PDB file of C-alpha atoms in Angstrom:
ATOM      1  CA  PRO A   1     -57.447  42.370  33.172  1.00  0.00           C
ATOM      2  CA  ILE A   2     -60.918  40.822  33.244  1.00  0.00           C
ATOM      3  CA  PHE A   3     -62.826  41.468  30.017  1.00  0.00           C
ATOM      4  CA  ASP A   4     -66.539  42.255  29.936  1.00  0.00           C
ATOM      5  CA  GLY A   5     -68.311  39.414  28.123  1.00  0.00           C
ATOM      6  CA  ASN A   6     -71.061  41.734  26.829  1.00  0.00           C
ATOM      7  CA  HIS A   7     -68.882  44.660  25.754  1.00  0.00           C
ATOM      8  CA  GLY A   8     -68.945  45.841  22.136  1.00  0.00           C
ATOM      9  CA  ILE A   9     -65.220  45.172  21.825  1.00  0.00           C
ATOM     10  CA  ARG A  10     -65.914  41.507  22.540  1.00  0.00           C
ATOM     11  CA  LEU A  11     -68.467  41.520  19.706  1.00  0.00           C
ATOM     12  CA  ILE A  12     -65.828  42.899  17.331  1.00  0.00           C
ATOM     13  CA  TRP A  13     -63.320  40.282  18.482  1.00  0.00           C
ATOM     14  CA  ASP A  14     -65.801  37.427  17.989  1.00  0.00           C
ATOM     15  CA  SER A  15     -66.626  38.781  14.528  1.00  0.00           C
ATOM     16  CA  PHE A  16     -62.940  38.662  13.563  1.00  0.00           C
ATOM     17  CA  MET A  17     -62.708  35.152  15.020  1.00  0.00           C
ATOM     18  CA  LEU A  18     -65.709  34.038  12.992  1.00  0.00           C
ATOM     19  CA  PHE A  19     -64.252  35.471   9.778  1.00  0.00           C
ATOM     20  CA  PHE A  20     -60.771  33.940  10.055  1.00  0.00           C
ATOM     21  CA  LEU A  21     -62.027  30.589  11.332  1.00  0.00           C
ATOM     22  CA  LEU A  22     -64.490  30.467   8.465  1.00  0.00           C
ATOM     23  CA  LEU A  23     -61.661  31.046   5.983  1.00  0.00           C
ATOM     24  CA  ASN A  24     -59.706  28.188   7.540  1.00  0.00           C
ATOM     25  CA  VAL A  25     -62.681  25.820   7.558  1.00  0.00           C
ATOM     26  CA  MET A  26     -63.279  26.608   3.881  1.00  0.00           C
ATOM     27  CA  ASN A  27     -59.612  25.914   3.133  1.00  0.00           C
ATOM     28  CA  VAL A  28     -59.432  22.460   4.770  1.00  0.00           C
ATOM     29  CA  PRO A  29     -61.432  20.528   2.100  1.00  0.00           C
ATOM     30  CA  ILE A  30     -59.606  22.473  -0.623  1.00  0.00           C
ATOM     31  CA  SER A  31     -56.159  21.538   0.714  1.00  0.00           C
ATOM     32  CA  LEU A  32     -57.179  17.879   1.046  1.00  0.00           C
ATOM     33  CA  SER A  33     -58.945  17.564  -2.325  1.00  0.00           C
ATOM     34  CA  PHE A  34     -56.182  19.319  -4.281  1.00  0.00           C
ATOM     35  CA  SER A  35     -53.265  17.962  -2.168  1.00  0.00           C
ATOM     36  CA  LEU A  36     -51.919  21.430  -1.467  1.00  0.00           C
ATOM     37  CA  GLY A  37     -48.742  22.165   0.422  1.00  0.00           C
ATOM     38  CA  ASP A  38     -47.532  25.445   1.881  1.00  0.00           C
ATOM     39  CA  SER A  39     -45.679  26.303  -1.337  1.00  0.00           C
ATOM     40  CA  ASP A  40     -48.879  26.069  -3.398  1.00  0.00           C
ATOM     41  CA  TYR A  41     -50.331  29.143  -1.715  1.00  0.00           C
ATOM     42  CA  ASN A  42     -49.685  32.811  -2.312  1.00  0.00           C
ATOM     43  CA  PHE A  43     -48.048  34.221   0.843  1.00  0.00           C
ATOM     44  CA  LEU A  44     -50.976  36.531   1.611  1.00  0.00           C
ATOM     45  CA  ILE A  45     -53.539  33.755   1.078  1.00  0.00           C
ATOM     46  CA  PHE A  46     -51.582  31.415   3.344  1.00  0.00           C
ATOM     47  CA  MET A  47     -51.514  34.091   6.032  1.00  0.00           C
ATOM     48  CA  LEU A  48     -55.300  34.508   5.791  1.00  0.00           C
ATOM     49  CA  VAL A  49     -56.259  30.824   5.826  1.00  0.00           C
ATOM     50  CA  GLU A  50     -53.599  29.347   8.126  1.00  0.00           C
ATOM     51  CA  ASP A  51     -51.391  31.734  10.107  1.00  0.00           C
ATOM     52  CA  LEU A  52     -53.925  34.365  11.188  1.00  0.00           C
ATOM     53  CA  PRO A  53     -56.602  31.814  12.242  1.00  0.00           C
ATOM     54  CA  ALA A  54     -53.977  30.073  14.383  1.00  0.00           C
ATOM     55  CA  ILE A  55     -52.925  33.341  16.016  1.00  0.00           C
ATOM     56  CA  PHE A  56     -56.528  34.365  16.636  1.00  0.00           C
ATOM     57  CA  LEU A  57     -57.409  30.974  18.138  1.00  0.00           C
ATOM     58  CA  ILE A  58     -54.479  31.122  20.571  1.00  0.00           C
ATOM     59  CA  LEU A  59     -55.355  34.676  21.591  1.00  0.00           C
ATOM     60  CA  ASP A  60     -59.008  33.681  21.941  1.00  0.00           C
ATOM     61  CA  ILE A  61     -58.086  30.999  24.482  1.00  0.00           C
ATOM     62  CA  LEU A  62     -56.226  33.592  26.561  1.00  0.00           C
ATOM     63  CA  ILE A  63     -59.115  36.060  26.292  1.00  0.00           C
ATOM     64  CA  ASN A  64     -61.711  33.433  27.236  1.00  0.00           C
ATOM     65  CA  MET A  65     -59.687  32.623  30.337  1.00  0.00           C
ATOM     66  CA  ASN A  66     -60.118  36.259  31.383  1.00  0.00           C
ATOM     67  CA  THR A  67     -63.685  37.052  30.303  1.00  0.00           C
ATOM     68  CA  SER A  68     -66.490  37.554  32.806  1.00  0.00           C
ATOM     69  CA  TYR A  69     -69.708  35.567  32.423  1.00  0.00           C
ATOM     70  CA  TYR A  70     -73.341  35.891  33.449  1.00  0.00           C
ATOM     71  CA  SER A  71     -74.640  33.515  36.125  1.00  0.00           C
ATOM     72  CA  LYS A  72     -77.816  33.666  38.246  1.00  0.00           C
ATOM     73  CA  GLY A  73     -78.379  37.342  37.557  1.00  0.00           C
ATOM     74  CA  TYR A  74     -74.805  38.448  38.250  1.00  0.00           C
ATOM     75  CA  PHE A  75     -71.622  38.964  36.288  1.00  0.00           C
ATOM     76  CA  VAL A  76     -68.888  36.722  37.639  1.00  0.00           C
ATOM     77  CA  ARG A  77     -65.517  38.477  37.593  1.00  0.00           C
ATOM     78  CA  ASN A  78     -63.597  36.199  39.934  1.00  0.00           C
ATOM     79  CA  ARG A  79     -60.592  34.967  37.944  1.00  0.00           C
ATOM     80  CA  HIS A  80     -60.515  31.542  39.619  1.00  0.00           C
ATOM     81  CA  LYS A  81     -64.207  30.909  38.862  1.00  0.00           C
ATOM     82  CA  ILE A  82     -63.809  32.142  35.288  1.00  0.00           C
ATOM     83  CA  LEU A  83     -60.852  29.829  34.681  1.00  0.00           C
ATOM     84  CA  LYS A  84     -62.617  26.869  36.315  1.00  0.00           C
ATOM     85  CA  ARG A  85     -65.709  27.390  34.169  1.00  0.00           C
ATOM     86  CA  TYR A  86     -63.676  27.783  30.985  1.00  0.00           C
ATOM     87  CA  VAL A  87     -61.635  24.620  31.583  1.00  0.00           C
ATOM     88  CA  LYS A  88     -64.818  22.681  32.342  1.00  0.00           C
ATOM     89  CA  GLU A  89     -66.915  23.882  29.393  1.00  0.00           C
ATOM     90  CA  ASN A  90     -64.718  25.074  26.518  1.00  0.00           C
ATOM     91  CA  PHE A  91     -61.026  24.251  26.949  1.00  0.00           C
ATOM     92  CA  ILE A  92     -61.139  20.766  25.378  1.00  0.00           C
ATOM     93  CA  LEU A  93     -62.935  22.056  22.276  1.00  0.00           C
ATOM     94  CA  ASP A  94     -60.527  24.968  21.918  1.00  0.00           C
ATOM     95  CA  PHE A  95     -57.479  22.747  22.431  1.00  0.00           C
ATOM     96  CA  ILE A  96     -58.587  20.212  19.804  1.00  0.00           C
ATOM     97  CA  THR A  97     -59.379  23.088  17.438  1.00  0.00           C
ATOM     98  CA  ILE A  98     -55.908  24.587  17.781  1.00  0.00           C
ATOM     99  CA  LEU A  99     -53.982  21.281  17.840  1.00  0.00           C
ATOM    100  CA  PRO A 100     -53.569  20.858  14.036  1.00  0.00           C
ATOM    101  CA  PHE A 101     -52.135  24.373  13.823  1.00  0.00           C
ATOM    102  CA  LEU A 102     -49.559  23.485  16.483  1.00  0.00           C
ATOM    103  CA  ILE A 103     -48.411  20.148  15.052  1.00  0.00           C
ATOM    104  CA  GLY A 104     -49.666  20.144  11.464  1.00  0.00           C
ATOM    105  CA  ASN A 105     -46.510  21.589   9.926  1.00  0.00           C
ATOM    106  CA  LYS A 106     -44.407  18.971  11.710  1.00  0.00           C
ATOM    107  CA  LEU A 107     -46.635  16.103  10.608  1.00  0.00           C
ATOM    108  CA  ASN A 108     -47.164  16.919   6.949  1.00  0.00           C
ATOM    109  CA  ASN A 109     -47.720  13.263   6.085  1.00  0.00           C
ATOM    110  CA  LEU A 110     -50.425  12.830   8.674  1.00  0.00           C
ATOM    111  CA  GLN A 111     -53.303  14.658   7.046  1.00  0.00           C
ATOM    112  CA  PHE A 112     -55.744  12.881   9.310  1.00  0.00           C
ATOM    113  CA  VAL A 113     -55.039  15.607  11.886  1.00  0.00           C
ATOM    114  CA  GLU A 114     -57.494  17.646   9.840  1.00  0.00           C
ATOM    115  CA  VAL A 115     -60.205  15.599  11.548  1.00  0.00           C
ATOM    116  CA  ALA A 116     -60.182  18.599  13.876  1.00  0.00           C
ATOM    117  CA  PHE A 117     -62.009  20.214  10.954  1.00  0.00           C
ATOM    118  CA  LEU A 118     -65.179  18.978  12.616  1.00  0.00           C
ATOM    119  CA  MET A 119     -64.166  20.623  15.870  1.00  0.00           C
ATOM    120  CA  ARG A 120     -63.619  23.882  14.024  1.00  0.00           C
ATOM    121  CA  ILE A 121     -67.176  23.688  12.690  1.00  0.00           C
ATOM    122  CA  VAL A 122     -68.404  23.281  16.269  1.00  0.00           C
ATOM    123  CA  LYS A 123     -66.273  26.285  17.229  1.00  0.00           C
ATOM    124  CA  LEU A 124     -67.810  28.265  14.377  1.00  0.00           C
ATOM    125  CA  LYS A 125     -71.318  27.437  15.607  1.00  0.00           C
ATOM    126  CA  GLN A 126     -70.321  28.402  19.137  1.00  0.00           C
ATOM    127  CA  ILE A 127     -69.048  31.837  18.097  1.00  0.00           C
ATOM    128  CA  SER A 128     -72.032  32.366  15.816  1.00  0.00           C
ATOM    129  CA  LYS A 129     -74.395  31.583  18.697  1.00  0.00           C
ATOM    130  CA  LYS A 130     -72.602  34.116  20.921  1.00  0.00           C
ATOM    131  CA  LEU A 131     -73.010  36.809  18.274  1.00  0.00           C
ATOM    132  CA  GLU A 132     -76.700  35.966  17.878  1.00  0.00           C
ATOM    133  CA  ASP A 133     -77.231  36.165  21.634  1.00  0.00           C
ATOM    134  CA  PHE A 134     -75.526  39.565  21.703  1.00  0.00           C
ATOM    135  CA  MET A 135     -77.873  40.854  18.990  1.00  0.00           C
ATOM    136  CA  LEU A 136     -80.973  39.170  20.388  1.00  0.00           C
ATOM    137  CA  LEU A 137     -82.777  42.428  21.068  1.00  0.00           C
ATOM    138  CA  ARG A 138     -81.771  44.034  17.777  1.00  0.00           C
ATOM    139  CA  GLU A 139     -84.333  42.757  15.263  1.00  0.00           C
ATOM    140  CA  LYS A 140     -82.810  44.408  12.188  1.00  0.00           C
ATOM    141  CA  ALA A 141     -79.340  43.200  13.124  1.00  0.00           C
ATOM    142  CA  MET A 142     -80.648  39.649  13.632  1.00  0.00           C
ATOM    143  CA  ALA A 143     -82.242  39.650  10.164  1.00  0.00           C
ATOM    144  CA  PHE A 144     -78.908  40.732   8.674  1.00  0.00           C
ATOM    145  CA  VAL A 145     -77.007  38.058  10.629  1.00  0.00           C
ATOM    146  CA  ARG A 146     -79.415  35.328   9.463  1.00  0.00           C
ATOM    147  CA  MET A 147     -79.019  36.461   5.850  1.00  0.00           C
ATOM    148  CA  ILE A 148     -75.217  36.384   6.140  1.00  0.00           C
ATOM    149  CA  LYS A 149     -75.356  32.932   7.779  1.00  0.00           C
ATOM    150  CA  LEU A 150     -77.501  31.592   4.938  1.00  0.00           C
ATOM    151  CA  ALA A 151     -75.142  32.988   2.306  1.00  0.00           C
ATOM    152  CA  PHE A 152     -72.080  31.495   3.997  1.00  0.00           C
ATOM    153  CA  LEU A 153     -73.869  28.161   4.446  1.00  0.00           C
ATOM    154  CA  LEU A 154     -74.558  27.982   0.709  1.00  0.00           C
ATOM    155  CA  ILE A 155     -70.937  28.868  -0.096  1.00  0.00           C
ATOM    156  CA  PHE A 156     -69.686  26.353   2.486  1.00  0.00           C
ATOM    157  CA  VAL A 157     -71.810  23.510   1.076  1.00  0.00           C
ATOM    158  CA  ALA A 158     -70.863  24.413  -2.513  1.00  0.00           C
ATOM    159  CA  ASN A 159     -67.184  24.426  -1.527  1.00  0.00           C
ATOM    160  CA  ILE A 160     -67.379  20.940  -0.002  1.00  0.00           C
ATOM    161  CA  CYS A 161     -69.405  19.529  -2.922  1.00  0.00           C
ATOM    162  CA  GLY A 162     -66.973  21.007  -5.433  1.00  0.00           C
ATOM    163  CA  CYS A 163     -63.986  19.538  -3.582  1.00  0.00           C
ATOM    164  CA  ILE A 164     -65.648  16.118  -3.447  1.00  0.00           C
ATOM    165  CA  PHE A 165     -66.440  16.359  -7.180  1.00  0.00           C
ATOM    166  CA  HIS A 166     -62.773  17.058  -7.907  1.00  0.00           C
ATOM    167  CA  TYR A 167     -61.510  14.365  -5.544  1.00  0.00           C
ATOM    168  CA  VAL A 168     -63.703  11.723  -7.218  1.00  0.00           C
ATOM    169  CA  ALA A 169     -62.025  12.585 -10.533  1.00  0.00           C
ATOM    170  CA  ILE A 170     -58.581  12.244  -8.935  1.00  0.00           C
ATOM    171  CA  ILE A 171     -59.518   8.818  -7.534  1.00  0.00           C
ATOM    172  CA  GLU A 172     -60.747   7.753 -10.981  1.00  0.00           C
ATOM    173  CA  LYS A 173     -57.454   8.853 -12.564  1.00  0.00           C
ATOM    174  CA  ASN A 174     -55.535   6.876  -9.923  1.00  0.00           C
ATOM    175  CA  PHE A 175     -57.461   3.784 -11.062  1.00  0.00           C
ATOM    176  CA  GLY A 176     -56.476   4.396 -14.683  1.00  0.00           C
ATOM    177  CA  VAL A 177     -59.609   6.160 -15.895  1.00  0.00           C
ATOM    178  CA  ASN A 178     -58.605   8.712 -18.534  1.00  0.00           C
ATOM    179  CA  ASN A 179     -61.980  10.228 -19.403  1.00  0.00           C
ATOM    180  CA  THR A 180     -62.867  11.989 -16.163  1.00  0.00           C
ATOM    181  CA  TRP A 181     -64.613  15.360 -16.218  1.00  0.00           C
ATOM    182  CA  LEU A 182     -61.186  16.961 -15.764  1.00  0.00           C
ATOM    183  CA  ASP A 183     -60.018  15.348 -19.021  1.00  0.00           C
ATOM    184  CA  TYR A 184     -63.289  16.188 -20.763  1.00  0.00           C
ATOM    185  CA  LYS A 185     -62.799  19.883 -19.955  1.00  0.00           C
ATOM    186  CA  GLY A 186     -59.074  19.704 -20.705  1.00  0.00           C
ATOM    187  CA  ILE A 187     -57.974  20.978 -17.285  1.00  0.00           C
ATOM    188  CA  ALA A 188     -56.486  17.810 -15.772  1.00  0.00           C
ATOM    189  CA  ASN A 189     -52.999  19.343 -15.763  1.00  0.00           C
ATOM    190  CA  GLU A 190     -53.991  22.937 -15.088  1.00  0.00           C
ATOM    191  CA  HIS A 191     -53.113  24.879 -11.929  1.00  0.00           C
ATOM    192  CA  TRP A 192     -55.166  23.836  -8.915  1.00  0.00           C
ATOM    193  CA  SER A 193     -56.936  27.194  -8.826  1.00  0.00           C
ATOM    194  CA  ILE A 194     -58.356  26.617 -12.330  1.00  0.00           C
ATOM    195  CA  ARG A 195     -59.602  23.166 -11.338  1.00  0.00           C
ATOM    196  CA  PHE A 196     -61.065  24.576  -8.119  1.00  0.00           C
ATOM    197  CA  ILE A 197     -63.002  27.321  -9.921  1.00  0.00           C
ATOM    198  CA  ASN A 198     -64.467  24.746 -12.316  1.00  0.00           C
ATOM    199  CA  SER A 199     -65.371  22.424  -9.428  1.00  0.00           C
ATOM    200  CA  LEU A 200     -67.001  25.252  -7.488  1.00  0.00           C
ATOM    201  CA  TYR A 201     -68.883  26.405 -10.578  1.00  0.00           C
ATOM    202  CA  TRP A 202     -70.282  22.885 -11.072  1.00  0.00           C
ATOM    203  CA  ALA A 203     -71.370  22.726  -7.412  1.00  0.00           C
ATOM    204  CA  ILE A 204     -73.110  26.127  -7.504  1.00  0.00           C
ATOM    205  CA  VAL A 205     -74.895  25.418 -10.793  1.00  0.00           C
ATOM    206  CA  THR A 206     -75.975  21.983  -9.560  1.00  0.00           C
ATOM    207  CA  MET A 207     -77.352  23.437  -6.324  1.00  0.00           C
TER     208      MET A 207
END
């Protein structure tokens, strides 16, 4: 079937996409800074930050290939034109975004595949823009969306700063420094979640 690009169901789908992709984007710097493997996650958490985003991204590609679009005052529902437009404008971004999910587990030693992290941020902005366009004529809804975006931006920046703060301490310990902030607080050997909470707390207080 051809999906209506302006239907409310599409808004709900994009909202779910935004949520799960945001969780994954938040998880990438955490997994790199704390050197986390699959076994370090609770099963439910792993599903939320890795498995479900991958499933949603794959389904989103299929849906985008079958979603009508607005052009020159008309909705285009011709499947060939929809597919041609999608391949030309969005397929490369979507493919690069999904690539680490497809090969990441097979290339555990090649963490550089997470460079697609940047592509996921672009994907996040793309979905966010679509939601804003959908709510363009709803002033109260737009104010709510902007408030949510600001809150998530602050959390996102704090998350990255906290992960960098922790990673600097790890680098220092690798060079033989034994008085890092982790040692000062006595959490150098604690579970990664304890170190993450302390790192995030520092980032939020500093901001």
